[in-house]
PDB file of C-alpha atoms in Angstrom:
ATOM      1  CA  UNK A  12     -32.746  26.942  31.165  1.00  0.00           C
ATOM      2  CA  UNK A  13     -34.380  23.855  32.511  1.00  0.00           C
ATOM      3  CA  UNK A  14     -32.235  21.095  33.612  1.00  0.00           C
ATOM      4  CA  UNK A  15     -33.299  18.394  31.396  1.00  0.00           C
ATOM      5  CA  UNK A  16     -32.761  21.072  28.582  1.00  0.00           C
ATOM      6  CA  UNK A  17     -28.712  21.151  30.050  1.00  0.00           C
ATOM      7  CA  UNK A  18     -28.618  17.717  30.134  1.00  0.00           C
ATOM      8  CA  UNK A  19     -29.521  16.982  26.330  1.00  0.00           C
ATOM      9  CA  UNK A  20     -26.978  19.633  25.176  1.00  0.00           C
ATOM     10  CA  UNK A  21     -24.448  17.870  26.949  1.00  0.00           C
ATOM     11  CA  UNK A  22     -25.633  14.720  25.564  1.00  0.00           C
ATOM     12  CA  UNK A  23     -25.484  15.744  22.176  1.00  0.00           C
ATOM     13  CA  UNK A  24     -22.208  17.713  22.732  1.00  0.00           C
ATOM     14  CA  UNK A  25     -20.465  14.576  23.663  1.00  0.00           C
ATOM     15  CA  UNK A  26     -22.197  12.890  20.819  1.00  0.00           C
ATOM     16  CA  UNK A  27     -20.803  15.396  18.533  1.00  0.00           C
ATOM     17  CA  UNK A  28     -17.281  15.271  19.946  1.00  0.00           C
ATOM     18  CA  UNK A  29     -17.335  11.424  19.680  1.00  0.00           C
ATOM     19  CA  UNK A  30     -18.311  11.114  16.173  1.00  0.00           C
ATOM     20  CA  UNK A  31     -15.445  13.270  15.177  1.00  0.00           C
ATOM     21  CA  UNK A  32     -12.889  10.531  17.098  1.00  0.00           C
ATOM     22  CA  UNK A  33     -14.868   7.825  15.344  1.00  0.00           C
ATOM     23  CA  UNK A  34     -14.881   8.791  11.864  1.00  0.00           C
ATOM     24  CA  UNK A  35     -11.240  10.791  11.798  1.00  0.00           C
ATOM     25  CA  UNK A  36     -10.360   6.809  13.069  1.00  0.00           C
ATOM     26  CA  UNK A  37     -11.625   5.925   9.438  1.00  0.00           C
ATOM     27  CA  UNK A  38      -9.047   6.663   6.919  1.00  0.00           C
ATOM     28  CA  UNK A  39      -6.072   4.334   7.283  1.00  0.00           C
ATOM     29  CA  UNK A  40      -2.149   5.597   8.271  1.00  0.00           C
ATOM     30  CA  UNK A  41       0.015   6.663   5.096  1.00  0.00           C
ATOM     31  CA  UNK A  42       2.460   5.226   6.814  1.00  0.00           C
ATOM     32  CA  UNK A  43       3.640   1.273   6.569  1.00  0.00           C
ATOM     33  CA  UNK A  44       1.595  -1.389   8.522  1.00  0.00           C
ATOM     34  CA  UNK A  45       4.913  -3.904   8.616  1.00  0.00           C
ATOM     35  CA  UNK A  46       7.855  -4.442   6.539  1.00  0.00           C
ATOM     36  CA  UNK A  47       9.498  -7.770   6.664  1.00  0.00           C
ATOM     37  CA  UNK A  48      12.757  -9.273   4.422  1.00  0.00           C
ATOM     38  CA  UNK A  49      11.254 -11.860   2.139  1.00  0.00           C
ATOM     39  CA  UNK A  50       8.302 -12.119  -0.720  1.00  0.00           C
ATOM     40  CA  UNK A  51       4.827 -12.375   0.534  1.00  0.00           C
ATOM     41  CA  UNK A  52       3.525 -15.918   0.155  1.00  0.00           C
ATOM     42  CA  UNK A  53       0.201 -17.344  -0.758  1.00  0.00           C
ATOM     43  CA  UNK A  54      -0.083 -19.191   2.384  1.00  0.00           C
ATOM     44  CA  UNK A  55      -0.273 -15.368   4.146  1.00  0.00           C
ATOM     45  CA  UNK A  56      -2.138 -13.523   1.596  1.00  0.00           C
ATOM     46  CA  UNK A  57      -3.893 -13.680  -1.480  1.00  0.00           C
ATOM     47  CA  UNK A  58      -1.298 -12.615  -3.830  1.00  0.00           C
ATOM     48  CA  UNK A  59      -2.005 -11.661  -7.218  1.00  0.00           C
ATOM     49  CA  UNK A  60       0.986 -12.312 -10.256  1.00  0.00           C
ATOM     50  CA  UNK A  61       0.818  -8.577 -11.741  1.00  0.00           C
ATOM     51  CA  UNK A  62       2.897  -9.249 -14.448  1.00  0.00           C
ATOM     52  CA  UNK A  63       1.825 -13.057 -16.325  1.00  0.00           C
ATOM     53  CA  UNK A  64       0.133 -13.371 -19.263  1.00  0.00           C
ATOM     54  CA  UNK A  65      -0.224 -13.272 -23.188  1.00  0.00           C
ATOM     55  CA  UNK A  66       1.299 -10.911 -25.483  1.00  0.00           C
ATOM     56  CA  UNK A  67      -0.457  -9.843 -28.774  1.00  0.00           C
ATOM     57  CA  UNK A  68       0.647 -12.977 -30.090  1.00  0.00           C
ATOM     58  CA  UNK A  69      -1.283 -15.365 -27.868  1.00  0.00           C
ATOM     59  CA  UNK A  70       2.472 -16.381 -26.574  1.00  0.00           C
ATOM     60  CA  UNK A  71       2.583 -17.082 -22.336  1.00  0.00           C
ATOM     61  CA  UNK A  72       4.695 -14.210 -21.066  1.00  0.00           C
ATOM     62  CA  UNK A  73       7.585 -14.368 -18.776  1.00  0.00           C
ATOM     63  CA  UNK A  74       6.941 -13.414 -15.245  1.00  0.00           C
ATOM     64  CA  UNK A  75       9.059 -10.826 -13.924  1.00  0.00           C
ATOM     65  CA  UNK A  76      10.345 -11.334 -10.635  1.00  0.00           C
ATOM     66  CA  UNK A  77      11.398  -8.873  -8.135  1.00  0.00           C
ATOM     67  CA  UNK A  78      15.046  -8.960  -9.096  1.00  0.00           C
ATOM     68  CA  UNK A  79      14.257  -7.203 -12.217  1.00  0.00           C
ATOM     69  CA  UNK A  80      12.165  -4.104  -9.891  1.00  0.00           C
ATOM     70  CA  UNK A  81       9.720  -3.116  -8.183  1.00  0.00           C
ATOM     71  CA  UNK A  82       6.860  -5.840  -7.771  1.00  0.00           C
ATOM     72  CA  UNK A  83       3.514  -4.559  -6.122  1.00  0.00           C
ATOM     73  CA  UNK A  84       0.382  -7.329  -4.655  1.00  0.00           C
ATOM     74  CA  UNK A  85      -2.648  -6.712  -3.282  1.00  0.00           C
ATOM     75  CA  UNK A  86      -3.020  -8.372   0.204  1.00  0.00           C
ATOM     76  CA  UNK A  87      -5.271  -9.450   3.071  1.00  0.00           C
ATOM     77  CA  UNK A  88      -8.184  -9.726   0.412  1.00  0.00           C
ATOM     78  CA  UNK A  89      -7.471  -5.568  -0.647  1.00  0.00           C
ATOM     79  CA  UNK A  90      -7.156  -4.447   2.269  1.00  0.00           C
ATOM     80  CA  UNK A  91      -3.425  -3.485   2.382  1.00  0.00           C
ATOM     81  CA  UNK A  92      -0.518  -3.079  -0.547  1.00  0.00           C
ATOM     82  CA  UNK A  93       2.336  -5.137  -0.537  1.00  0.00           C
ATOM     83  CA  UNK A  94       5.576  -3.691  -2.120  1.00  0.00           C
ATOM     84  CA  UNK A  95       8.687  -6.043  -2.624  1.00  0.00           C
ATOM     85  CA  UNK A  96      12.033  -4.380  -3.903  1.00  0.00           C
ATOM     86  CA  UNK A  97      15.267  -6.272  -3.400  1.00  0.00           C
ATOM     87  CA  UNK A  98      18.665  -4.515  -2.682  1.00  0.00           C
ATOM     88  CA  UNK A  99      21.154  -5.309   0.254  1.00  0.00           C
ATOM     89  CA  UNK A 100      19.871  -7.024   3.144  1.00  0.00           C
ATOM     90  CA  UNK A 101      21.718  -4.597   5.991  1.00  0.00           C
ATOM     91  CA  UNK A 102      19.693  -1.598   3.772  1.00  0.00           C
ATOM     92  CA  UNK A 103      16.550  -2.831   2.550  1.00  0.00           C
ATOM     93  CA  UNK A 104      14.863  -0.751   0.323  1.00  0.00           C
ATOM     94  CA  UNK A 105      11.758   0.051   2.512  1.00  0.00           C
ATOM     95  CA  UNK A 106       8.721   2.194   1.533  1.00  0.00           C
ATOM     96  CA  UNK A 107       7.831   4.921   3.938  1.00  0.00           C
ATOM     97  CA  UNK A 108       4.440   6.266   2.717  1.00  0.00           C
ATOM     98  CA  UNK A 109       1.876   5.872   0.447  1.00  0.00           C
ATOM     99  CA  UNK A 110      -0.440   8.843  -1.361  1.00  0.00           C
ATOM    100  CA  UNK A 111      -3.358   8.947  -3.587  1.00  0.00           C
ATOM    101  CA  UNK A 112      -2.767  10.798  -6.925  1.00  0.00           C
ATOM    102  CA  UNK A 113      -5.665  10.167  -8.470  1.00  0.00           C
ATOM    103  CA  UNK A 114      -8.886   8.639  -6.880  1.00  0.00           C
ATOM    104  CA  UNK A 115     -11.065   5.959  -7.628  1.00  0.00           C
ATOM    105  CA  UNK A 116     -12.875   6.302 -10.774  1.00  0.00           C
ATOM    106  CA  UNK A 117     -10.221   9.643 -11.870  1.00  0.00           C
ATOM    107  CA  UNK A 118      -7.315   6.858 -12.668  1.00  0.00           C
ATOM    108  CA  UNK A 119      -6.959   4.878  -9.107  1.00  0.00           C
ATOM    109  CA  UNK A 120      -3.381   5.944  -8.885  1.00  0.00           C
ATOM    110  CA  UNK A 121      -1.197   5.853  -6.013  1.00  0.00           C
ATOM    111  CA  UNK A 122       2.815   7.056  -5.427  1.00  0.00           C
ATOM    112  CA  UNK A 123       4.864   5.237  -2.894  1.00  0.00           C
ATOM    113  CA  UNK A 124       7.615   7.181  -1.243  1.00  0.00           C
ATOM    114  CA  UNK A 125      10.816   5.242   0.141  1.00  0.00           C
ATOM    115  CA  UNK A 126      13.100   5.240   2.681  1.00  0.00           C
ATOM    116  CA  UNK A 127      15.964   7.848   1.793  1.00  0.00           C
ATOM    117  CA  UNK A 128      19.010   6.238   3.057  1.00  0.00           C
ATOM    118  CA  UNK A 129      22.210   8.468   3.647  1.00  0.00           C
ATOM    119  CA  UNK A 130      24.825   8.154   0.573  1.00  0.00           C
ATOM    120  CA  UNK A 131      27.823   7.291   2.870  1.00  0.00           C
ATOM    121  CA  UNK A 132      25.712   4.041   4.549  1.00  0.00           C
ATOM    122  CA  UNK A 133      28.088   1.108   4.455  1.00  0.00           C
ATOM    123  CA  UNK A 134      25.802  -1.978   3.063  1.00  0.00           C
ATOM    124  CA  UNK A 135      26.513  -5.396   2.442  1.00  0.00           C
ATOM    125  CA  UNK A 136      26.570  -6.106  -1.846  1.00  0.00           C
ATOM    126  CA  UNK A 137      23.803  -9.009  -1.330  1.00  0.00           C
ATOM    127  CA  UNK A 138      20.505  -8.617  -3.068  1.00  0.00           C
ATOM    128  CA  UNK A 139      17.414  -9.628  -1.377  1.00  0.00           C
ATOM    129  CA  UNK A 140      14.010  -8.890  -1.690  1.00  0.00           C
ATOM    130  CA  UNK A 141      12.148  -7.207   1.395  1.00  0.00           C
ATOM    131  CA  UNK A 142       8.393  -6.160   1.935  1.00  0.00           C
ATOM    132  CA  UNK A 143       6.437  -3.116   2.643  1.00  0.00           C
ATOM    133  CA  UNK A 144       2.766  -3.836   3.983  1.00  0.00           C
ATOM    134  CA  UNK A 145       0.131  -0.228   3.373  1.00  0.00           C
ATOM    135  CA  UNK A 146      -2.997   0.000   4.036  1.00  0.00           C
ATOM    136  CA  UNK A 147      -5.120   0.426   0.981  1.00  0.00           C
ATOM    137  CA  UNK A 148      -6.054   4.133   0.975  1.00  0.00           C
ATOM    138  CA  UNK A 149     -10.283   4.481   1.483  1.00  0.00           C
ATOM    139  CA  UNK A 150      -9.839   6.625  -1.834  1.00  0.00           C
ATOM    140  CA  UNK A 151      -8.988   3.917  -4.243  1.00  0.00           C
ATOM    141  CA  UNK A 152     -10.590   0.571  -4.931  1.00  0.00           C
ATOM    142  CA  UNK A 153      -9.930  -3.330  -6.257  1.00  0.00           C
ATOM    143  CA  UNK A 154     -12.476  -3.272  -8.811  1.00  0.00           C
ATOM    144  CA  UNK A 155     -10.405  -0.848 -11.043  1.00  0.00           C
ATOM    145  CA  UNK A 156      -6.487  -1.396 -12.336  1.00  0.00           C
ATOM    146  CA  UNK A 157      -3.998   0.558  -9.565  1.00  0.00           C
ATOM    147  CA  UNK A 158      -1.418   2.173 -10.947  1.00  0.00           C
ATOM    148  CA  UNK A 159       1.802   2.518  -8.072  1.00  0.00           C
ATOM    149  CA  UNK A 160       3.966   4.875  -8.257  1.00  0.00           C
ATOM    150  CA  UNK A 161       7.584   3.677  -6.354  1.00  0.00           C
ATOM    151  CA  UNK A 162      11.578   3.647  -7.235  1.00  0.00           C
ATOM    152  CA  UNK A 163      11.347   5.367 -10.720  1.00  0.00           C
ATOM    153  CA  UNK A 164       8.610   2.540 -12.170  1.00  0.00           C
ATOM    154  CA  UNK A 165       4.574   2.354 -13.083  1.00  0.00           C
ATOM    155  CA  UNK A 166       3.332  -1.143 -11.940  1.00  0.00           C
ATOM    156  CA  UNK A 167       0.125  -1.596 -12.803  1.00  0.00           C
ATOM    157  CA  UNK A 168      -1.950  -3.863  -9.979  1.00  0.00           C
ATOM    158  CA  UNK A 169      -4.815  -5.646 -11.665  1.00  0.00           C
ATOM    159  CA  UNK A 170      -8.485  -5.719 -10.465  1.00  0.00           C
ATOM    160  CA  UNK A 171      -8.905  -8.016  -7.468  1.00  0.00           C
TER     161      UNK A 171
END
């Protein structure tokens, strides 16, 4: 074999192997970005109210806040998923990782798993709201509603 013929093989051998690196580097962790204690503010994000409204009666409805469960946002412009559940502030009720149920376009659904905290844990009887940042799974998108799964609740996200 002639040596320029070795030397393209390689080339395209190492373009090969470097591809796989680059594209495997596409699809975001399951696992959390951040988690902070707090609410995610408009000054950091663009946070969308997923529960305000009308009702059938053309009536504004009440917003529910995080004290009353689990409250999900889209953030950094779609990019990640921010889930606030209060509970004691020495436990925080923290999300560990996010999976797609069903796709974009098949239901855009999505099941957050939490932090399973031992039954004997001594925690303080406070009740404070703390964050979980994901980042949005390549499978789903803004354009459609997201349904998250997380502590026993549906909470529907609403198109970005």
């Amino acid at each position: 074999m002639a040596p320029s013929m070795r030397l393209r093989r390689a080339g395209l051998l190492a373009l090969a192997v470097s591809s796989v690196f680059l594209l495997s580097g596409c699809n975001p962790p399951s696992t959390p970005a951040e988690d902070f204690p707090g609410v995610p503010t408009e000054a950091d994000a663009d946070v969308v109210d997923v529960d305000s409204g009308t009702d059938p009666a053309g009536d504004e409805e009440e917003t529910q806040s995080s004290e009353n469960g689990p409250v999900v946002v889209w953030w950094a412009d779609g990019g990640q998923l921010a889930l606030t559940i209060s509970g004691s502030s020495t436990c925080p009720v923290v999300g560990e990782q996010i999976r797609v149920l069903e796709e974009a376009g098949e239901g855009n659904r999505v099941a957050i798993d939490l932090v399973q905290r031992s039954e004997d844990e001594i925690c303080t009887m406070d009740f404070v709201p703390h964050t979980t940042l994901f980042w949005t799974p390549t499978t789903v998108t803004t354009t459609e509603p997201l349904i998250v799964e997380v502590f026993g609740a549906e909470v529907e996200v609403p198109v970005k």
